[in-house]
Amino acid sequence: YPAEYIRNFSIIAHIDHGKSTLADRLLEYTNTISSTGSNKQVLDKLKVERERGITVKAQTVSMFYKYKGNEYLLNLIDTPGHVDFSYEVSRSLAACQGTILLVDAAQGIQAQTVANFYLAFGEGLHIIPVLNKIDLPGADCERTIKQIESAFELDMSSILKISAKTGVNIDSILPSVIENIPPPTGIIDRPFRALLFDSWYDQYVGVVCMLGVVDGKIKKGDKITSAHSINKYEVTEVGIMHPEQVPTGYLHAGQVGYVICGMKTASEAHVGDTFHHVGQKIDELPGFQPAQSMVFAGIFPVDTNDFQRLDESITKLTLNDASVSVHKETSHALGQGWRLGFLGTLHMDVFRQRLENEYEANIIATQPTVPYRVVFKDKTTRIVRNPSDFPDSEERAFKVARLEEPMVLATMIFPEEYMGKMIELCGSRRGEQRDYVFVDETRVMMKYILPLAEVVTDFYDELKSRSSGYASFDYEDAGYEESDLVKMTVLLNHKPVDALSVILHRSQVDTVGRDWVKRLKKVIQKQLFEIVIQTALGAKIIARETIPALRKNVTAKCYGGDVSRKMKLLQKQKEGKKRMKMIGNVEIPQKAFYDFLDKK
Ligand code: GTP
């Protein structure tokens, strides 16, 4: 396939605007999958993969399509569907020359439409706007077209209006892709270089890499190397996804396909990396960034006996997901565990869900933390990923120049009547308004600078509930800003519980401090003596609750009664103790931590 008969494109859309449905329709239309019966399996398999982990994103597919007498090779490159993965999205887009901007005609443009548009625009891609769901009674094409025109200044004269569900006008999509999206420009006679934009782990062959070949040619047996890690590999298989792996023996400039080369773990396959032949000098492709964790949490087994098993499960899961960072961590309160770093909260939730569902793990996850930054007087810096690394009062007083927290630029789109509630929400989360514009007569797009720490808790849920589900939301990194940060500790009978320390903005300490002692009181059981629960900033107590002493002895009920019953009860109590943690003289079952941390 000479480059002029190749097109590399993607579909970008807000969640639920119909990206997967359109992709399925195009695959059927080009007979890549059949539209009757047997295709179901292929689709279902893809669906399962999608449900099982947003990071399992092997959705790139090559299609063949005849147009005006020529056969074209069309590569549909999928992009992850969530803001946590915006770097991966930008690398997938870098492997394309154009993209379909799919907008639900009933919903109009949403926050992710805007965010994805700018990613594609930034990559210099040709953008084809397409309205979807025109079959819906609520579809309003005129209004959606106006929104797209005013927000993106795109030429709407040849806008396509389709229904991915019913198939209306599906046949207009691929001709438009061929006519409007330029072919790849790579040169086949140049030394081989390719962009790695996706990878996944296969239990039989190891890591499978998706490459976009920019120049030259790669074939089975070639010796290749990564510009980032300088690791060397031998290509054992190369081919295209059609829709499953089909070996082709080689890939040349302009093509997109998979390469198997003996990589053992996903951590060797860095999205954004350039691959080239060993010993060949090339210019590295632009835009490489190492995966950056933005949310960290401690993970501990509920039953400490599960440590080994959980360790194996975490290793297996991270084989497939290089973007999770893993460090062992020991907590006085919770025992041995890990500090894991994720790209965002959705990424974290998915990982946790997979641990629980696929590996039946029973875990306690501590309050998530964002990477705070300590700037010292001597100008050096330290990133704090764990409250235990937060400067103590002495270090704070003598060495620290300032504390900083990561910020994001959030985009929200919603009907005008929710303006008040949205401003109130952002205000309560220490937000600062940057911009607002009307995208049409009734809908507003608002931009706010917000601390990432405020966004990773329940911001999204609050946004949805306060706007009756109508507000959409997306965000991008906006660097670090100075912040008045403190570490709040929890004390049980005056002993600190390390696993419950948390870094907060000073303005939140009172509210959180009071809330936590109340909730802890509910999950900690009465014991034979009084328990004092306190939250504190250093030596300063914020809030206090007391659990009165338990009066009755566990055996009191059967005083003078059945001795074997008494023995049984005592035995039961002893077993229960195995899963208890001593904080000073207070016994806390792991379950109490679980209940407390889970009910956020
Ligand atoms: P994610 O995979 O969750 O990011 O969503 P998506 O953008 O891939 O959307 P998906 O294709 O899963 O479609 C979301 C919902 O919209 C599904 O219930 C589809 O059946 C429905 N849908 C997609 N296209 C159309 C359409 O043209 N008309 C109607 N009425 N419904 C559609």
mmCIF file of C-alpha atoms in Angstrom, residues 73-434:
data_model
loop_
_atom_site.group_PDB
_atom_site.id
_atom_site.type_symbol
_atom_site.label_atom_id
_atom_site.label_comp_id
_atom_site.label_asym_id
_atom_site.label_seq_id
_atom_site.Cartn_x
_atom_site.Cartn_y
_atom_site.Cartn_z
ATOM 1 C CA LEU A 73 -5.981 0.717 3.861
ATOM 2 C CA LEU A 74 -7.839 2.615 6.589
ATOM 3 C CA ASN A 75 -6.461 2.477 10.098
ATOM 4 C CA LEU A 76 -8.885 3.458 12.826
ATOM 5 C CA ILE A 77 -6.800 4.276 15.865
ATOM 6 C CA ASP A 78 -8.717 4.294 19.095
ATOM 7 C CA THR A 79 -8.066 6.782 21.858
ATOM 8 C CA PRO A 80 -8.745 6.196 25.546
ATOM 9 C CA GLY A 81 -12.004 7.774 26.629
ATOM 10 C CA HIS A 82 -11.082 9.582 29.807
ATOM 11 C CA VAL A 83 -9.312 12.717 30.947
ATOM 12 C CA ASP A 84 -6.920 10.684 33.130
ATOM 13 C CA PHE A 85 -5.333 9.419 29.948
ATOM 14 C CA SER A 86 -4.965 12.680 28.049
ATOM 15 C CA TYR A 87 -1.282 12.049 27.408
ATOM 16 C CA GLU A 88 -2.111 8.657 25.874
ATOM 17 C CA VAL A 89 -4.850 10.337 23.847
ATOM 18 C CA SER A 90 -2.393 12.862 22.493
ATOM 19 C CA ARG A 91 0.066 10.079 21.489
ATOM 20 C CA SER A 92 -2.681 8.081 19.766
ATOM 21 C CA LEU A 93 -3.630 11.219 17.904
ATOM 22 C CA ALA A 94 0.016 11.761 16.965
ATOM 23 C CA ALA A 95 -0.190 8.485 14.998
ATOM 24 C CA CYS A 96 -3.104 9.910 12.908
ATOM 25 C CA GLN A 97 -3.388 12.572 10.247
ATOM 26 C CA GLY A 98 -7.040 13.293 10.910
ATOM 27 C CA THR A 99 -9.959 12.636 13.209
ATOM 28 C CA ILE A 100 -13.740 12.425 13.266
ATOM 29 C CA LEU A 101 -15.165 14.762 15.900
ATOM 30 C CA LEU A 102 -18.385 12.969 16.816
ATOM 31 C CA VAL A 103 -21.064 14.980 18.596
ATOM 32 C CA ASP A 104 -24.402 13.723 19.888
ATOM 33 C CA ALA A 105 -26.957 15.982 18.159
ATOM 34 C CA ALA A 106 -29.319 15.755 21.108
ATOM 35 C CA GLN A 107 -26.746 16.671 23.741
ATOM 36 C CA GLY A 108 -24.590 19.092 21.825
ATOM 37 C CA ILE A 109 -20.935 19.708 22.589
ATOM 38 C CA GLN A 110 -19.758 18.664 26.026
ATOM 39 C CA ALA A 111 -16.612 19.217 28.091
ATOM 40 C CA GLN A 112 -14.763 16.236 26.620
ATOM 41 C CA THR A 113 -15.683 17.305 23.096
ATOM 42 C CA VAL A 114 -13.871 20.555 23.825
ATOM 43 C CA ALA A 115 -10.873 18.912 25.499
ATOM 44 C CA ASN A 116 -10.476 16.330 22.724
ATOM 45 C CA PHE A 117 -10.894 18.940 20.023
ATOM 46 C CA TYR A 118 -7.986 20.921 21.442
ATOM 47 C CA LEU A 119 -5.783 17.836 21.719
ATOM 48 C CA ALA A 120 -6.448 17.032 18.043
ATOM 49 C CA PHE A 121 -6.065 20.665 17.013
ATOM 50 C CA GLY A 122 -2.762 20.820 18.889
ATOM 51 C CA GLU A 123 -1.508 17.804 16.913
ATOM 52 C CA GLY A 124 -2.383 19.633 13.706
ATOM 53 C CA LEU A 125 -4.935 17.036 12.617
ATOM 54 C CA HIS A 126 -7.586 17.508 9.991
ATOM 55 C CA ILE A 127 -10.916 17.447 11.823
ATOM 56 C CA ILE A 128 -14.165 16.119 10.298
ATOM 57 C CA PRO A 129 -17.188 17.141 12.369
ATOM 58 C CA VAL A 130 -19.986 14.543 12.414
ATOM 59 C CA LEU A 131 -23.361 14.764 14.129
ATOM 60 C CA ASN A 132 -24.567 11.467 15.562
ATOM 61 C CA LYS A 133 -27.908 10.209 16.892
ATOM 62 C CA ILE A 134 -29.980 12.180 14.390
ATOM 63 C CA ASP A 135 -32.652 9.487 14.811
ATOM 64 C CA LEU A 136 -33.413 10.711 18.332
ATOM 65 C CA PRO A 137 -36.523 12.892 18.690
ATOM 66 C CA GLY A 138 -34.464 15.314 20.787
ATOM 67 C CA ALA A 139 -31.782 15.741 18.104
ATOM 68 C CA ASP A 140 -31.288 19.394 17.213
ATOM 69 C CA CYS A 141 -28.820 19.561 14.337
ATOM 70 C CA GLU A 142 -29.079 23.297 13.726
ATOM 71 C CA ARG A 143 -28.269 24.149 17.289
ATOM 72 C CA THR A 144 -25.382 21.658 17.534
ATOM 73 C CA ILE A 145 -23.925 22.975 14.279
ATOM 74 C CA LYS A 146 -24.026 26.521 15.676
ATOM 75 C CA GLN A 147 -22.249 25.352 18.815
ATOM 76 C CA ILE A 148 -19.484 23.646 16.842
ATOM 77 C CA GLU A 149 -19.082 26.666 14.600
ATOM 78 C CA SER A 150 -18.806 29.106 17.446
ATOM 79 C CA ALA A 151 -16.610 26.969 19.703
ATOM 80 C CA PHE A 152 -14.181 25.562 17.125
ATOM 81 C CA GLU A 153 -14.508 27.774 14.046
ATOM 82 C CA LEU A 154 -14.794 24.678 11.858
ATOM 83 C CA ASP A 155 -16.196 24.795 8.360
ATOM 84 C CA MET A 156 -19.644 23.273 8.697
ATOM 85 C CA SER A 157 -20.736 23.468 5.064
ATOM 86 C CA SER A 158 -20.212 19.728 4.517
ATOM 87 C CA ILE A 159 -21.159 18.467 7.975
ATOM 88 C CA LEU A 160 -22.186 14.806 8.063
ATOM 89 C CA LYS A 161 -25.357 13.866 9.919
ATOM 90 C CA ILE A 162 -25.578 10.211 10.855
ATOM 91 C CA SER A 163 -27.122 7.655 13.136
ATOM 92 C CA ALA A 164 -24.537 5.110 14.190
ATOM 93 C CA LYS A 165 -27.343 3.069 15.684
ATOM 94 C CA THR A 166 -29.696 2.803 12.717
ATOM 95 C CA GLY A 167 -26.948 3.127 10.106
ATOM 96 C CA VAL A 168 -28.309 6.267 8.411
ATOM 97 C CA ASN A 169 -25.574 7.957 6.314
ATOM 98 C CA ILE A 170 -22.858 5.617 7.574
ATOM 99 C CA ASP A 171 -21.781 5.248 3.941
ATOM 100 C CA SER A 172 -20.795 8.926 3.853
ATOM 101 C CA ILE A 173 -18.092 8.566 6.511
ATOM 102 C CA LEU A 174 -15.271 6.709 4.762
ATOM 103 C CA PRO A 175 -15.440 8.724 1.503
ATOM 104 C CA SER A 176 -15.131 11.848 3.625
ATOM 105 C CA VAL A 177 -12.148 10.345 5.485
ATOM 106 C CA ILE A 178 -10.421 9.557 2.184
ATOM 107 C CA GLU A 179 -11.225 12.922 0.579
ATOM 108 C CA ASN A 180 -10.436 15.140 3.542
ATOM 109 C CA ILE A 181 -7.737 13.496 5.619
ATOM 110 C CA PRO A 182 -4.274 13.691 4.073
ATOM 111 C CA PRO A 183 -2.276 10.479 3.603
ATOM 112 C CA PRO A 184 0.726 9.915 5.889
ATOM 113 C CA THR A 185 3.862 11.708 4.730
ATOM 114 C CA GLY A 186 6.633 9.339 5.858
ATOM 115 C CA ILE A 187 9.410 8.240 3.519
ATOM 116 C CA ILE A 188 9.989 4.560 2.919
ATOM 117 C CA ASP A 189 13.670 4.908 1.914
ATOM 118 C CA ARG A 190 14.638 6.597 5.149
ATOM 119 C CA PRO A 191 15.883 4.711 8.227
ATOM 120 C CA PHE A 192 13.045 3.075 10.142
ATOM 121 C CA ARG A 193 11.440 4.990 12.986
ATOM 122 C CA ALA A 194 8.081 4.463 14.643
ATOM 123 C CA LEU A 195 5.949 5.853 17.456
ATOM 124 C CA LEU A 196 4.754 3.513 20.187
ATOM 125 C CA PHE A 197 1.249 4.666 21.054
ATOM 126 C CA ASP A 198 -0.287 1.681 22.837
ATOM 127 C CA SER A 199 0.656 -1.690 24.289
ATOM 128 C CA TRP A 200 -0.859 -4.563 26.204
ATOM 129 C CA TYR A 201 0.265 -7.741 27.857
ATOM 130 C CA ASP A 202 -0.509 -11.105 26.366
ATOM 131 C CA GLN A 203 0.136 -14.089 28.607
ATOM 132 C CA TYR A 204 1.570 -16.188 25.770
ATOM 133 C CA VAL A 205 3.758 -13.766 23.825
ATOM 134 C CA GLY A 206 4.454 -11.021 26.376
ATOM 135 C CA VAL A 207 3.986 -7.384 25.485
ATOM 136 C CA VAL A 208 2.328 -6.488 22.200
ATOM 137 C CA CYS A 209 3.237 -2.972 20.993
ATOM 138 C CA MET A 210 1.195 -0.844 18.644
ATOM 139 C CA LEU A 211 3.446 1.218 16.411
ATOM 140 C CA GLY A 212 2.785 3.940 13.912
ATOM 141 C CA VAL A 213 5.599 3.614 11.368
ATOM 142 C CA VAL A 214 6.742 7.096 10.371
ATOM 143 C CA ASP A 215 9.667 6.306 8.058
ATOM 144 C CA GLY A 216 11.278 3.214 6.602
ATOM 145 C CA LYS A 217 10.241 -0.388 7.113
ATOM 146 C CA ILE A 218 10.232 -2.952 9.913
ATOM 147 C CA LYS A 219 10.157 -6.703 9.327
ATOM 148 C CA LYS A 220 10.305 -9.947 11.229
ATOM 149 C CA GLY A 221 13.828 -10.630 12.492
ATOM 150 C CA ASP A 222 14.847 -6.955 12.636
ATOM 151 C CA LYS A 223 16.815 -5.769 15.638
ATOM 152 C CA ILE A 224 15.191 -2.674 17.063
ATOM 153 C CA THR A 225 15.816 -0.406 20.004
ATOM 154 C CA SER A 226 13.927 2.119 22.114
ATOM 155 C CA ALA A 227 15.176 5.703 22.008
ATOM 156 C CA HIS A 228 14.079 6.154 25.605
ATOM 157 C CA SER A 229 15.399 3.044 27.394
ATOM 158 C CA ILE A 230 18.019 1.994 24.801
ATOM 159 C CA ASN A 231 16.836 -1.605 25.362
ATOM 160 C CA LYS A 232 17.339 -3.837 22.330
ATOM 161 C CA TYR A 233 14.785 -6.296 20.954
ATOM 162 C CA GLU A 234 14.391 -8.733 18.098
ATOM 163 C CA VAL A 235 11.114 -8.598 16.202
ATOM 164 C CA THR A 236 9.458 -12.029 16.319
ATOM 165 C CA GLU A 237 6.146 -11.053 14.773
ATOM 166 C CA VAL A 238 4.719 -8.034 13.020
ATOM 167 C CA GLY A 239 1.293 -7.447 11.537
ATOM 168 C CA ILE A 240 -1.951 -5.529 11.482
ATOM 169 C CA MET A 241 -5.102 -5.674 13.614
ATOM 170 C CA HIS A 242 -7.876 -6.932 11.319
ATOM 171 C CA PRO A 243 -9.659 -7.015 13.758
ATOM 172 C CA GLU A 244 -7.466 -9.626 15.501
ATOM 173 C CA GLN A 245 -3.699 -9.879 15.014
ATOM 174 C CA VAL A 246 -2.890 -10.847 11.423
ATOM 175 C CA PRO A 247 0.855 -11.298 10.767
ATOM 176 C CA THR A 248 2.067 -9.518 7.626
ATOM 177 C CA GLY A 249 5.822 -10.025 7.942
ATOM 178 C CA TYR A 250 6.523 -6.314 7.682
ATOM 179 C CA LEU A 251 5.123 -2.789 8.126
ATOM 180 C CA HIS A 252 6.268 0.218 6.146
ATOM 181 C CA ALA A 253 6.109 4.012 6.385
ATOM 182 C CA GLY A 254 2.548 5.230 6.944
ATOM 183 C CA GLN A 255 1.273 1.914 8.306
ATOM 184 C CA VAL A 256 0.000 1.196 11.759
ATOM 185 C CA GLY A 257 0.304 -2.245 13.305
ATOM 186 C CA TYR A 258 1.527 -4.466 16.093
ATOM 187 C CA VAL A 259 5.007 -5.704 16.850
ATOM 188 C CA ILE A 260 5.986 -8.511 19.231
ATOM 189 C CA CYS A 261 9.609 -8.355 20.266
ATOM 190 C CA GLY A 262 10.076 -10.221 23.537
ATOM 191 C CA MET A 263 9.246 -7.450 25.976
ATOM 192 C CA LYS A 264 8.465 -8.980 29.351
ATOM 193 C CA THR A 265 6.522 -6.213 31.100
ATOM 194 C CA ALA A 266 4.434 -3.262 30.035
ATOM 195 C CA SER A 267 6.826 -0.990 31.898
ATOM 196 C CA GLU A 268 9.281 -1.419 28.985
ATOM 197 C CA ALA A 269 6.706 -0.108 26.519
ATOM 198 C CA HIS A 270 6.563 3.635 27.095
ATOM 199 C CA VAL A 271 3.756 5.381 25.269
ATOM 200 C CA GLY A 272 5.325 8.148 23.184
ATOM 201 C CA ASP A 273 8.663 6.335 22.764
ATOM 202 C CA THR A 274 10.438 6.142 19.385
ATOM 203 C CA PHE A 275 11.673 2.785 18.035
ATOM 204 C CA HIS A 276 14.396 2.456 15.421
ATOM 205 C CA HIS A 277 16.883 -0.091 14.074
ATOM 206 C CA VAL A 278 19.836 -0.884 16.310
ATOM 207 C CA GLY A 279 22.854 1.219 15.393
ATOM 208 C CA GLN A 280 20.915 3.595 13.167
ATOM 209 C CA LYS A 281 20.902 7.313 13.983
ATOM 210 C CA ILE A 282 17.475 8.950 13.719
ATOM 211 C CA ASP A 283 15.671 12.009 15.047
ATOM 212 C CA GLU A 284 13.498 11.033 17.971
ATOM 213 C CA LEU A 285 9.778 11.705 17.474
ATOM 214 C CA PRO A 286 8.573 14.679 19.508
ATOM 215 C CA GLY A 287 6.424 14.692 22.608
ATOM 216 C CA PHE A 288 7.787 11.880 24.771
ATOM 217 C CA GLN A 289 6.772 12.108 28.443
ATOM 218 C CA PRO A 290 7.206 9.509 31.146
ATOM 219 C CA ALA A 291 3.909 8.398 32.757
ATOM 220 C CA GLN A 292 3.146 10.721 35.648
ATOM 221 C CA SER A 293 1.131 9.585 38.622
ATOM 222 C CA MET A 294 -1.219 12.273 39.904
ATOM 223 C CA VAL A 295 -3.072 10.338 42.616
ATOM 224 C CA PHE A 296 -1.468 8.126 45.253
ATOM 225 C CA ALA A 297 -3.043 5.814 47.796
ATOM 226 C CA GLY A 298 -1.852 3.241 50.295
ATOM 227 C CA ILE A 299 -3.282 -0.227 49.642
ATOM 228 C CA PHE A 300 -3.346 -2.834 52.422
ATOM 229 C CA PRO A 301 -4.905 -6.275 52.756
ATOM 230 C CA VAL A 302 -7.904 -6.404 55.116
ATOM 231 C CA ASP A 303 -6.564 -9.732 56.324
ATOM 232 C CA THR A 304 -2.787 -9.453 56.763
ATOM 233 C CA ASN A 305 -2.445 -13.133 55.784
ATOM 234 C CA ASP A 306 -3.392 -12.100 52.256
ATOM 235 C CA PHE A 307 -0.244 -10.061 51.732
ATOM 236 C CA GLN A 308 1.567 -12.577 49.530
ATOM 237 C CA ARG A 309 -1.440 -13.255 47.342
ATOM 238 C CA LEU A 310 -2.175 -9.562 46.957
ATOM 239 C CA ASP A 311 1.452 -8.931 46.059
ATOM 240 C CA GLU A 312 1.154 -11.415 43.197
ATOM 241 C CA SER A 313 -2.127 -9.904 42.019
ATOM 242 C CA ILE A 314 -0.700 -6.391 41.967
ATOM 243 C CA THR A 315 2.350 -7.601 40.039
ATOM 244 C CA LYS A 316 0.096 -9.276 37.474
ATOM 245 C CA LEU A 317 -2.114 -6.245 37.029
ATOM 246 C CA THR A 318 0.819 -3.863 36.633
ATOM 247 C CA LEU A 319 2.337 -6.152 33.990
ATOM 248 C CA ASN A 320 -0.423 -4.834 31.821
ATOM 249 C CA ASP A 321 -0.421 -1.265 32.964
ATOM 250 C CA ALA A 322 2.869 0.555 33.003
ATOM 251 C CA SER A 323 1.243 3.743 34.244
ATOM 252 C CA VAL A 324 0.690 2.435 37.783
ATOM 253 C CA SER A 325 3.678 3.126 40.034
ATOM 254 C CA VAL A 326 4.276 0.663 42.871
ATOM 255 C CA HIS A 327 6.282 1.027 46.090
ATOM 256 C CA LYS A 328 6.147 -1.117 49.196
ATOM 257 C CA GLU A 329 4.917 0.669 52.270
ATOM 258 C CA THR A 330 4.659 -0.305 55.903
ATOM 259 C CA SER A 331 2.090 1.245 58.171
ATOM 260 C CA HIS A 332 2.096 0.849 61.909
ATOM 261 C CA ALA A 333 -1.686 0.645 61.873
ATOM 262 C CA LEU A 334 -2.317 -1.401 58.743
ATOM 263 C CA GLY A 335 0.801 -3.507 58.417
ATOM 264 C CA GLN A 336 2.584 -4.214 55.155
ATOM 265 C CA GLY A 337 1.164 -2.820 51.963
ATOM 266 C CA TRP A 338 1.938 -0.677 48.926
ATOM 267 C CA ARG A 339 1.820 2.920 47.871
ATOM 268 C CA LEU A 340 0.391 2.964 44.373
ATOM 269 C CA GLY A 341 0.376 5.920 42.006
ATOM 270 C CA PHE A 342 -2.258 6.426 39.324
ATOM 271 C CA LEU A 343 -2.871 8.819 36.437
ATOM 272 C CA GLY A 344 -6.135 9.947 38.010
ATOM 273 C CA THR A 345 -9.033 8.823 40.179
ATOM 274 C CA LEU A 346 -10.840 6.882 37.482
ATOM 275 C CA HIS A 347 -7.634 4.998 36.785
ATOM 276 C CA MET A 348 -7.371 4.283 40.511
ATOM 277 C CA ASP A 349 -10.985 3.096 40.776
ATOM 278 C CA VAL A 350 -10.583 0.802 37.784
ATOM 279 C CA PHE A 351 -7.418 -0.711 39.218
ATOM 280 C CA ARG A 352 -9.037 -1.267 42.571
ATOM 281 C CA GLN A 353 -12.109 -2.783 40.973
ATOM 282 C CA ARG A 354 -9.996 -5.154 38.953
ATOM 283 C CA LEU A 355 -8.094 -6.228 42.071
ATOM 284 C CA GLU A 356 -11.374 -6.910 43.821
ATOM 285 C CA ASN A 357 -13.248 -8.531 40.945
ATOM 286 C CA GLU A 358 -10.583 -10.460 39.092
ATOM 287 C CA TYR A 359 -8.344 -11.361 42.001
ATOM 288 C CA GLU A 360 -10.961 -11.369 44.751
ATOM 289 C CA ALA A 361 -8.730 -9.134 46.795
ATOM 290 C CA ASN A 362 -10.050 -7.665 50.007
ATOM 291 C CA ILE A 363 -8.271 -4.381 50.441
ATOM 292 C CA ILE A 364 -8.179 -1.163 52.405
ATOM 293 C CA ALA A 365 -7.301 1.923 50.386
ATOM 294 C CA THR A 366 -6.204 5.021 52.267
ATOM 295 C CA GLN A 367 -7.457 8.510 51.470
ATOM 296 C CA PRO A 368 -5.980 9.432 48.051
ATOM 297 C CA THR A 369 -3.217 12.041 48.001
ATOM 298 C CA VAL A 370 -1.999 14.220 45.158
ATOM 299 C CA PRO A 371 1.727 14.927 44.710
ATOM 300 C CA TYR A 372 2.402 18.032 46.799
ATOM 301 C CA ARG A 373 5.675 19.906 46.375
ATOM 302 C CA VAL A 374 7.944 21.228 49.096
ATOM 303 C CA VAL A 375 10.260 24.032 47.987
ATOM 304 C CA PHE A 376 13.203 24.439 50.363
ATOM 305 C CA LYS A 377 15.062 27.619 51.152
ATOM 306 C CA ASP A 378 18.107 26.266 49.320
ATOM 307 C CA LYS A 379 15.848 26.019 46.204
ATOM 308 C CA THR A 380 15.756 22.205 46.155
ATOM 309 C CA THR A 381 12.354 20.520 46.031
ATOM 310 C CA ARG A 382 10.707 17.356 47.298
ATOM 311 C CA ILE A 383 7.523 15.731 46.031
ATOM 312 C CA VAL A 384 5.308 14.426 48.832
ATOM 313 C CA ARG A 385 3.286 11.392 47.763
ATOM 314 C CA ASN A 386 2.600 10.145 51.240
ATOM 315 C CA PRO A 387 1.523 12.200 54.277
ATOM 316 C CA SER A 388 4.404 10.571 56.183
ATOM 317 C CA ASP A 389 6.842 12.553 53.990
ATOM 318 C CA PHE A 390 5.230 15.877 54.866
ATOM 319 C CA PRO A 391 7.712 18.220 56.616
ATOM 320 C CA ASP A 392 7.401 18.212 60.412
ATOM 321 C CA SER A 393 7.153 21.490 62.293
ATOM 322 C CA GLU A 394 10.889 21.801 62.766
ATOM 323 C CA GLU A 395 11.748 21.218 59.119
ATOM 324 C CA ARG A 396 8.881 23.500 58.180
ATOM 325 C CA ALA A 397 10.212 26.314 60.345
ATOM 326 C CA PHE A 398 13.875 26.152 59.423
ATOM 327 C CA LYS A 399 14.224 24.704 55.957
ATOM 328 C CA VAL A 400 11.025 25.061 53.966
ATOM 329 C CA ALA A 401 10.481 28.153 51.833
ATOM 330 C CA ARG A 402 6.961 27.245 50.725
ATOM 331 C CA LEU A 403 4.509 24.430 50.040
ATOM 332 C CA GLU A 404 2.793 23.976 46.702
ATOM 333 C CA GLU A 405 -0.048 21.905 45.344
ATOM 334 C CA PRO A 406 -0.911 20.749 41.807
ATOM 335 C CA MET A 407 -3.664 22.710 40.056
ATOM 336 C CA VAL A 408 -5.899 21.883 37.109
ATOM 337 C CA LEU A 409 -7.755 23.956 34.558
ATOM 338 C CA ALA A 410 -11.305 22.599 34.557
ATOM 339 C CA THR A 411 -13.814 23.023 31.738
ATOM 340 C CA MET A 412 -17.497 22.661 32.525
ATOM 341 C CA ILE A 413 -20.439 22.896 30.138
ATOM 342 C CA PHE A 414 -24.018 23.100 31.452
ATOM 343 C CA PRO A 415 -27.415 24.754 30.936
ATOM 344 C CA GLU A 416 -27.463 28.361 32.108
ATOM 345 C CA GLU A 417 -29.910 27.740 34.975
ATOM 346 C CA TYR A 418 -27.228 25.773 36.862
ATOM 347 C CA MET A 419 -24.751 28.637 36.796
ATOM 348 C CA GLY A 420 -25.339 29.605 40.442
ATOM 349 C CA LYS A 421 -24.912 26.070 41.707
ATOM 350 C CA MET A 422 -21.778 25.481 39.660
ATOM 351 C CA ILE A 423 -20.160 28.699 40.882
ATOM 352 C CA GLU A 424 -21.053 27.740 44.436
ATOM 353 C CA LEU A 425 -19.527 24.276 44.018
ATOM 354 C CA CYS A 426 -16.285 25.591 42.516
ATOM 355 C CA GLY A 427 -16.103 28.291 45.167
ATOM 356 C CA SER A 428 -16.431 25.754 47.958
ATOM 357 C CA ARG A 429 -13.552 23.812 46.383
ATOM 358 C CA ARG A 430 -11.169 26.800 46.426
ATOM 359 C CA GLY A 431 -11.695 27.405 42.713
ATOM 360 C CA GLU A 432 -10.900 30.587 40.840
ATOM 361 C CA GLN A 433 -12.936 31.497 37.787
ATOM 362 C CA ARG A 434 -10.977 32.113 34.595
#
